[in-house]
Coordinates of C-alpha atoms in Angstrom, one line a residue:
X154 CA -14.8 -3.1 17.5
X155 CA -11.4 -4.3 16.6
X156 CA -12.8 -8.0 17.3
X157 CA -15.7 -7.3 14.5
X158 CA -12.8 -5.7 12.1
X159 CA -10.9 -9.2 12.0
X160 CA -14.4 -11.1 12.0
X161 CA -15.4 -9.5 8.8
X162 CA -12.1 -9.9 7.2
X163 CA -12.0 -13.5 7.9
X164 CA -15.7 -13.6 6.4
X165 CA -14.2 -11.6 3.4
X166 CA -11.6 -14.2 2.6
X167 CA -13.3 -16.9 3.7
X168 CA -13.3 -19.9 0.7
X169 CA -16.0 -22.1 2.5
X170 CA -18.4 -20.0 4.5
X171 CA -19.6 -23.6 6.1
X172 CA -16.1 -23.7 7.8
X173 CA -17.2 -20.3 9.7
X174 CA -17.9 -20.2 13.0
X175 CA -21.5 -20.1 14.1
X176 CA -20.8 -16.4 15.7
X177 CA -19.4 -15.3 12.2
X178 CA -21.9 -17.1 9.9
X179 CA -24.1 -14.9 11.8
X180 CA -23.1 -11.9 10.3
X181 CA -23.4 -12.8 6.8
X182 CA -27.2 -11.7 6.4
X183 CA -26.5 -7.9 7.5
X184 CA -23.1 -7.8 5.4
X185 CA -24.7 -8.9 2.7
X186 CA -27.7 -6.3 2.9
X187 CA -24.8 -3.7 3.4
X188 CA -22.9 -5.1 0.3
X189 CA -26.1 -4.9 -2.1
X190 CA -26.3 -1.3 -0.6
X191 CA -22.8 -0.5 -1.3
X192 CA -23.4 -2.0 -4.7
X193 CA -26.6 0.5 -5.6
X194 CA -24.3 3.1 -4.2
X195 CA -21.6 2.6 -6.6
X196 CA -23.9 1.9 -9.4
X197 CA -25.2 5.6 -9.0
X198 CA -21.9 7.1 -8.5
X199 CA -20.2 5.4 -11.8
X200 CA -23.7 6.4 -13.9
X201 CA -23.3 10.0 -12.5
X202 CA -19.6 10.4 -13.7
X203 CA -20.7 8.2 -17.0
X204 CA -23.1 11.0 -18.4
X205 CA -21.3 13.8 -16.9
X206 CA -23.2 14.7 -13.9
X207 CA -19.9 14.4 -11.6
X208 CA -17.0 16.2 -13.7
X209 CA -13.3 14.7 -14.0
X210 CA -10.5 17.1 -13.9
X211 CA -7.2 16.9 -15.8
X212 CA -4.2 18.1 -14.3
X213 CA -1.6 19.6 -16.6
X214 CA 0.9 16.9 -15.8
X215 CA 1.1 13.5 -16.6
X216 CA -0.7 11.2 -13.9
X217 CA -0.2 7.7 -13.0
X218 CA -2.6 6.3 -10.7
X219 CA -1.4 3.3 -8.2
X220 CA -4.6 1.3 -6.9
X221 CA -6.3 -2.0 -6.4
X222 CA -9.6 -3.6 -6.5
X223 CA -9.4 -5.3 -2.7
X224 CA -8.8 -3.6 0.4
X225 CA -5.2 -3.0 1.9
X226 CA -2.1 -5.2 1.5
X227 CA -1.7 -5.2 -2.1
X228 CA 1.5 -3.0 -2.4
X229 CA 0.1 0.4 -3.6
X230 CA 2.4 2.8 -1.2
X231 CA 5.4 0.9 -1.8
X232 CA 4.8 1.1 -5.6
X233 CA 4.1 4.7 -5.3
X234 CA 7.8 5.2 -3.6
X235 CA 9.3 2.7 -6.5
X236 CA 8.0 5.1 -9.5
X237 CA 8.5 8.3 -7.8
X238 CA 12.0 7.2 -7.3
X239 CA 12.3 6.0 -10.9
X240 CA 10.9 9.2 -12.3
X241 CA 13.7 11.4 -9.9
X242 CA 16.1 9.3 -11.7
X243 CA 14.8 10.1 -15.2
X244 CA 15.2 14.0 -13.7
X245 CA 11.6 14.5 -13.2
X246 CA 10.2 15.9 -10.0
X247 CA 7.1 14.0 -9.3
X248 CA 4.1 14.8 -7.1
X249 CA 2.7 12.1 -4.7
X250 CA -1.1 12.8 -3.9
X251 CA -2.3 11.0 -0.9
X252 CA -5.1 11.0 1.2
X253 CA -3.4 10.8 4.5
X254 CA -5.9 7.8 5.5
X255 CA -6.6 6.7 9.1
X256 CA -3.6 9.0 11.0
X257 CA -1.6 9.4 8.1
X258 CA 0.9 6.5 8.4
X259 CA 1.7 6.0 5.1
X260 CA 2.4 9.5 4.2
X261 CA 4.9 9.6 7.0
X262 CA 6.6 6.6 5.9
X263 CA 7.1 8.1 2.3
X264 CA 8.1 11.4 3.8
X265 CA 10.8 9.6 6.1
X266 CA 12.0 7.7 2.7
X267 CA 12.0 10.6 0.2
X268 CA 13.2 13.0 2.2
X269 CA 16.6 13.5 0.7
X270 CA 14.8 13.6 -3.0
X271 CA 13.3 16.2 -5.4
X272 CA 10.0 14.3 -4.9
X273 CA 6.9 16.4 -3.3
X274 CA 4.3 14.9 -1.3
X275 CA 0.7 16.3 -0.7
X276 CA -1.8 14.9 1.6
X277 CA -5.4 15.7 1.5
X278 CA -8.7 14.1 0.4
X279 CA -9.3 16.8 -2.5
X280 CA -6.5 15.6 -4.8
X281 CA -6.9 18.0 -7.5
X282 CA -6.8 21.2 -5.0
X283 CA -4.0 19.9 -3.4
X284 CA -2.2 19.4 -6.6
X285 CA -2.9 23.0 -7.8
X286 CA -1.7 24.4 -4.2
X287 CA 1.6 22.7 -5.2
X288 CA 1.6 23.7 -8.6
X289 CA 1.2 27.0 -7.6
X290 CA 4.1 26.8 -5.4
X291 CA 6.3 25.4 -7.4
X292 CA 5.3 25.5 -10.8
X293 CA 5.3 22.6 -13.3
X294 CA 6.3 21.2 -16.6
X295 CA 4.7 19.1 -19.3
X296 CA 6.0 15.8 -20.5
X297 CA 8.2 17.5 -23.2
X298 CA 9.9 19.7 -20.2
X299 CA 8.6 22.9 -21.4
X300 CA 7.0 25.3 -19.0
X301 CA 3.5 25.8 -18.6
X302 CA 3.2 27.8 -15.3
X303 CA 5.8 29.3 -13.3
X304 CA 5.5 31.3 -9.8
X305 CA 7.2 34.6 -10.8
X306 CA 8.0 35.8 -7.3
X307 CA 9.2 32.1 -6.4
X308 CA 11.6 32.1 -9.4
X309 CA 13.1 35.9 -8.0
X310 CA 13.8 34.2 -4.9
X311 CA 15.8 30.8 -5.9
X312 CA 16.7 31.6 -9.7
X313 CA 17.7 29.0 -11.9
X314 CA 16.9 26.5 -9.0
X315 CA 13.7 26.6 -10.0
X316 CA 13.7 24.1 -12.7
X317 CA 14.5 20.9 -10.7
X318 CA 11.6 22.4 -8.4
X319 CA 8.7 22.3 -11.2
X320 CA 6.8 19.3 -11.1
X321 CA 6.7 16.9 -13.8
X322 CA 4.4 13.9 -13.0
X323 CA 1.8 13.1 -10.1
X324 CA 1.1 9.9 -8.7
X325 CA -1.9 9.0 -7.3
X326 CA -1.3 6.9 -4.1
X327 CA -4.8 4.4 -3.8
X328 CA -6.4 6.0 -7.1
X329 CA -8.1 3.7 -8.7
X330 CA -11.3 4.6 -7.3
X331 CA -10.6 8.6 -7.4
X332 CA -12.6 8.9 -10.4
X333 CA -12.9 12.7 -10.3
X334 CA -8.9 13.0 -11.7
X335 CA -8.3 12.0 -15.2
X336 CA -5.0 9.8 -15.5
X337 CA -2.7 8.8 -18.3
X338 CA -1.6 5.4 -16.6
X339 CA -3.8 3.2 -14.4
X340 CA -1.9 0.7 -12.6
X341 CA -4.0 -1.9 -10.7
X342 CA -2.3 -3.9 -7.8
X343 CA -3.4 -7.6 -6.8
X344 CA -2.4 -9.2 -3.5
X345 CA -0.8 -12.6 -5.1
X346 CA -1.7 -14.3 -1.6
X347 CA -5.1 -12.9 -1.3
X348 CA -6.4 -12.0 -4.6
X349 CA -10.2 -11.8 -4.5
X350 CA -11.3 -13.5 -1.2
X351 CA -14.7 -14.8 -1.8
X352 CA -15.2 -12.3 -4.8
X353 CA -18.0 -10.0 -2.8
X354 CA -17.9 -6.8 -2.6
X355 CA -17.6 -4.6 0.7
X356 CA -18.3 -5.4 3.2
X357 CA -19.3 -8.9 2.9
X358 CA -16.1 -9.6 0.7
X359 CA -13.0 -7.3 0.2
X360 CA -13.7 -6.0 -3.3
X361 CA -14.2 -2.4 -3.8
X362 CA -15.1 -2.8 -7.4
X363 CA -16.6 -5.9 -9.5
X364 CA -13.4 -7.6 -10.8
X365 CA -14.8 -6.4 -14.8
X366 CA -13.0 -2.9 -13.4
X367 CA -9.8 -4.4 -14.4
X368 CA -10.7 -3.6 -18.1
X369 CA -9.9 0.4 -16.8
X370 CA -6.5 -0.7 -16.0
X371 CA -2.8 -0.2 -18.2
X372 CA -0.9 -2.4 -16.2
X373 CA -1.6 -5.1 -13.4
X374 CA 1.2 -6.1 -10.7
X375 CA 0.9 -9.1 -8.9
X376 CA 2.4 -8.2 -5.2
X377 CA 4.0 -10.9 -3.0
X378 CA 4.5 -13.3 -6.0
X379 CA 7.7 -14.7 -4.2
X380 CA 5.4 -15.5 -1.7
X381 CA 3.1 -17.6 -4.1
X382 CA 3.4 -21.1 -6.3
X383 CA 3.7 -21.0 -9.8
X384 CA -0.1 -22.6 -10.0
X385 CA -1.6 -19.7 -7.6
X386 CA 0.0 -17.2 -10.0
X387 CA -1.6 -18.7 -13.2
X388 CA -4.7 -18.8 -11.7
X389 CA -4.3 -14.9 -11.1
X390 CA -3.0 -14.5 -14.6
X391 CA -5.8 -16.3 -16.0
X392 CA -8.8 -14.1 -14.2
X393 CA -6.8 -11.4 -15.5
X394 CA -6.5 -12.4 -19.1
X395 CA -10.2 -13.6 -19.0
X396 CA -11.1 -9.7 -18.4
X397 CA -8.5 -7.9 -20.7
X398 CA -6.6 -10.5 -23.0
X399 CA -3.8 -7.5 -23.6
X400 CA -3.3 -6.3 -20.2
X401 CA 0.6 -6.3 -19.4
X402 CA 1.4 -8.0 -16.1
X403 CA 4.3 -7.7 -13.9
X404 CA 5.3 -9.3 -10.4
X405 CA 6.8 -7.8 -7.3
X406 CA 7.9 -8.6 -3.9
X407 CA 9.2 -6.8 -0.6
X408 CA 12.9 -7.2 -0.2
X409 CA 13.9 -7.1 3.6
X410 CA 16.9 -4.7 3.7
X411 CA 17.7 -4.0 7.5
X412 CA 16.3 -3.4 10.7
X413 CA 16.1 -0.1 12.8
X414 CA 15.6 0.4 16.5
X415 CA 12.2 2.0 17.8
X416 CA 14.7 4.0 20.2
X417 CA 17.3 5.0 17.5
X418 CA 15.9 5.4 14.1
X419 CA 19.5 6.0 12.5
X420 CA 20.7 2.5 14.1
X421 CA 20.6 0.0 11.1
X422 CA 20.3 -3.9 12.3
X423 CA 21.5 -6.7 10.0
X424 CA 18.9 -8.9 9.1
X425 CA 21.2 -11.4 10.6
X426 CA 20.1 -10.3 14.2
X427 CA 17.1 -12.4 14.1
X428 CA 19.0 -16.0 13.1
X429 CA 17.7 -18.6 16.0
X430 CA 16.0 -15.7 17.9
X431 CA 12.5 -16.2 19.0
X432 CA 10.4 -13.4 17.3
X433 CA 6.9 -11.9 17.9
X434 CA 5.5 -10.4 14.8
X435 CA 2.9 -7.2 15.6
X436 CA 1.3 -5.6 12.6
X437 CA -1.6 -3.5 11.6
X438 CA -1.7 -3.8 8.0
X439 CA -3.7 -5.2 5.4
X440 CA -1.6 -8.1 4.7
X441 CA 0.1 -9.5 7.9
X442 CA 0.6 -13.2 6.6
X443 CA 3.1 -11.7 4.0
X444 CA 4.8 -9.7 6.7
X445 CA 4.9 -13.1 8.7
X446 CA 6.1 -15.3 6.1
X447 CA 8.8 -12.7 4.9
X448 CA 10.3 -12.9 8.5
X449 CA 10.2 -16.7 8.6
X450 CA 12.3 -16.9 5.3
X451 CA 15.1 -14.9 7.1
X452 CA 15.8 -17.8 9.9
X453 CA 14.3 -17.1 13.4
X454 CA 13.8 -20.5 15.1
X455 CA 10.0 -19.4 16.2
X456 CA 7.5 -16.7 14.9
X457 CA 4.7 -16.0 16.9
X458 CA 2.2 -13.3 16.0
X459 CA -0.2 -10.7 17.1
X460 CA -2.3 -9.1 14.3
X461 CA -4.6 -6.0 14.0
X462 CA -7.0 -4.4 11.7
X463 CA -5.3 -2.3 8.9
X464 CA -4.4 1.0 10.2
X465 CA -4.9 0.4 13.8
X466 CA -3.6 2.3 16.4
X467 CA -2.2 0.7 18.9
X468 CA -3.0 1.6 22.5
X469 CA -1.9 0.8 26.3
X470 CA -4.1 -2.2 26.2
X471 CA -2.5 -3.5 22.9
X472 CA 1.1 -3.0 24.7
X473 CA 0.0 -5.0 27.6
X474 CA -1.1 -7.6 25.4
X475 CA 2.1 -7.9 23.7
X476 CA 4.3 -7.9 26.9
X477 CA 1.8 -11.0 28.1
X478 CA 2.8 -13.0 25.1
X479 CA 6.1 -11.9 25.3
X480 CA 6.6 -12.9 29.0
X481 CA 4.6 -16.7 27.5
X482 CA 7.5 -16.7 25.1
X483 CA 10.5 -15.8 27.3
X484 CA 9.5 -18.4 29.8
X485 CA 8.6 -21.1 27.1
X486 CA 12.4 -20.2 25.4
X487 CA 14.3 -19.4 28.1
X488 CA 15.5 -15.9 26.4
X489 CA 14.2 -12.8 25.6
X490 CA 12.2 -12.6 22.2
X491 CA 12.4 -9.6 19.9
X492 CA 9.7 -7.9 18.6
X493 CA 9.3 -7.2 15.0
X494 CA 6.9 -4.4 13.6
X495 CA 6.4 -3.0 10.0
X496 CA 7.4 0.5 9.2
X497 CA 3.8 1.3 9.1
X498 CA 3.2 0.3 12.2
X499 CA 6.0 2.7 13.6
X500 CA 5.1 5.3 11.4
X501 CA 1.6 5.4 12.8
X502 CA 2.9 5.8 16.7
X503 CA 6.6 5.9 17.1
X504 CA 6.2 6.4 20.8
X505 CA 4.0 3.6 21.9
X506 CA 6.3 0.8 20.8
X507 CA 9.0 2.1 23.5
X508 CA 6.6 0.9 26.4
X509 CA 7.6 -2.5 25.4
X510 CA 11.0 -2.2 27.3
X511 CA 13.1 -4.2 27.9
X512 CA 12.0 -6.1 25.2
X513 CA 13.7 -5.1 22.1
X514 CA 11.9 -3.9 19.2
X515 CA 12.8 -3.7 15.5
X516 CA 11.4 -2.3 12.7
X517 CA 11.8 -4.0 9.4
X518 CA 12.6 -2.0 6.6
X519 CA 11.8 -3.1 3.0
X520 CA 11.7 -2.1 -0.5
X521 CA 9.7 -3.6 -3.5
X522 CA 11.5 -5.1 -6.2
X523 CA 9.9 -6.2 -9.5
X524 CA 10.8 -9.9 -10.5
X525 CA 11.5 -10.9 -13.6
X526 CA 8.8 -13.2 -14.8
X527 CA 7.7 -13.8 -18.4
X528 CA 9.7 -11.1 -19.9
X529 CA 8.5 -8.6 -17.9
X530 CA 10.8 -7.1 -15.6
X531 CA 12.1 -3.7 -14.1
X532 CA 13.7 -2.5 -17.2
X533 CA 10.5 -3.0 -19.2
X534 CA 8.5 -1.0 -16.7
X535 CA 11.1 2.0 -16.6
X536 CA 10.6 1.9 -20.3
X537 CA 6.7 1.8 -20.0
X538 CA 7.2 5.1 -17.9
X539 CA 9.7 6.6 -19.9
X540 CA 7.1 5.9 -22.8
X541 CA 4.5 7.8 -21.1
X542 CA 6.7 10.5 -20.1
X543 CA 8.6 10.7 -23.2
X544 CA 11.9 11.2 -21.4

């Protein structure tokens, strides 16, 4: 199944199908049929919402949706964290609503990063029901800070501290296709390295919706922009402007901060620890290329890689594969290579990576940053959030 997932991804991002292997090309008729069925179901679903057969719910607080048009690797969850931190800086307690997809690695990463902040994380496929549970528990505020709802029994327990607990905004993680909730700001994330693939819809291509869905967006953010040349960025901008000319476009990157040890979460290791080292990048994320290119920029003498499909749960057979590759690298270079994984891979299963001992396993901690470009920068992005929330 893992090989099939990787084959489907290769087909989806192939610019020239003639260059695919004969085996890969044999999958295309079946994927094309499945894609046609997907388009049909998507059209029916859209019509049911447009004509009111499916209703949309509105939460009593401003809702910011962060989503994308293609499958993983677009920086949705880092952007959700970025926005949540900025709202907390404004004095607003946000509620992040996430599905907890595929074992909840992203939800666990968010919980670990935001533990000390007044930010709440609700996990569940029914975002409205999850939000209502949190509203009932903590209460909520409107965008002007006046009180809509308050749980009296909770106020009696914590007194005046309840003001900092009330929820002032909701953030939908992976929310663009979650049409059952109204939103006040729609942010679409675009992977600058692999924007649209072959421009086909799932599963023949990577698109969840046609590119015309960009019309619904209020903001576009081109992620991994630091790894893309200016010409490619202009191509992405051209496609976006053709669909929605006035759409504000921001650019972002993942900025590496430090490593930490799999066996010791609190032990921070400087990025320089991999200078002149041999490293093996292991990842099961949507954009492994971005991860590997980021590690290469830090300065190892050699970078090897093992890629798995997004959200893949490592098993012992995968550990054996990693150990085999590590021994090969050790024989070739004469010293022990270092394994580097992403935080999502760590949070999916922190224990299994310990089986790589005695090889050192480091987890890369990175933060999303807005890159100044054509007048769009972090300050203008924060201003956009302030205008939405009127703070």
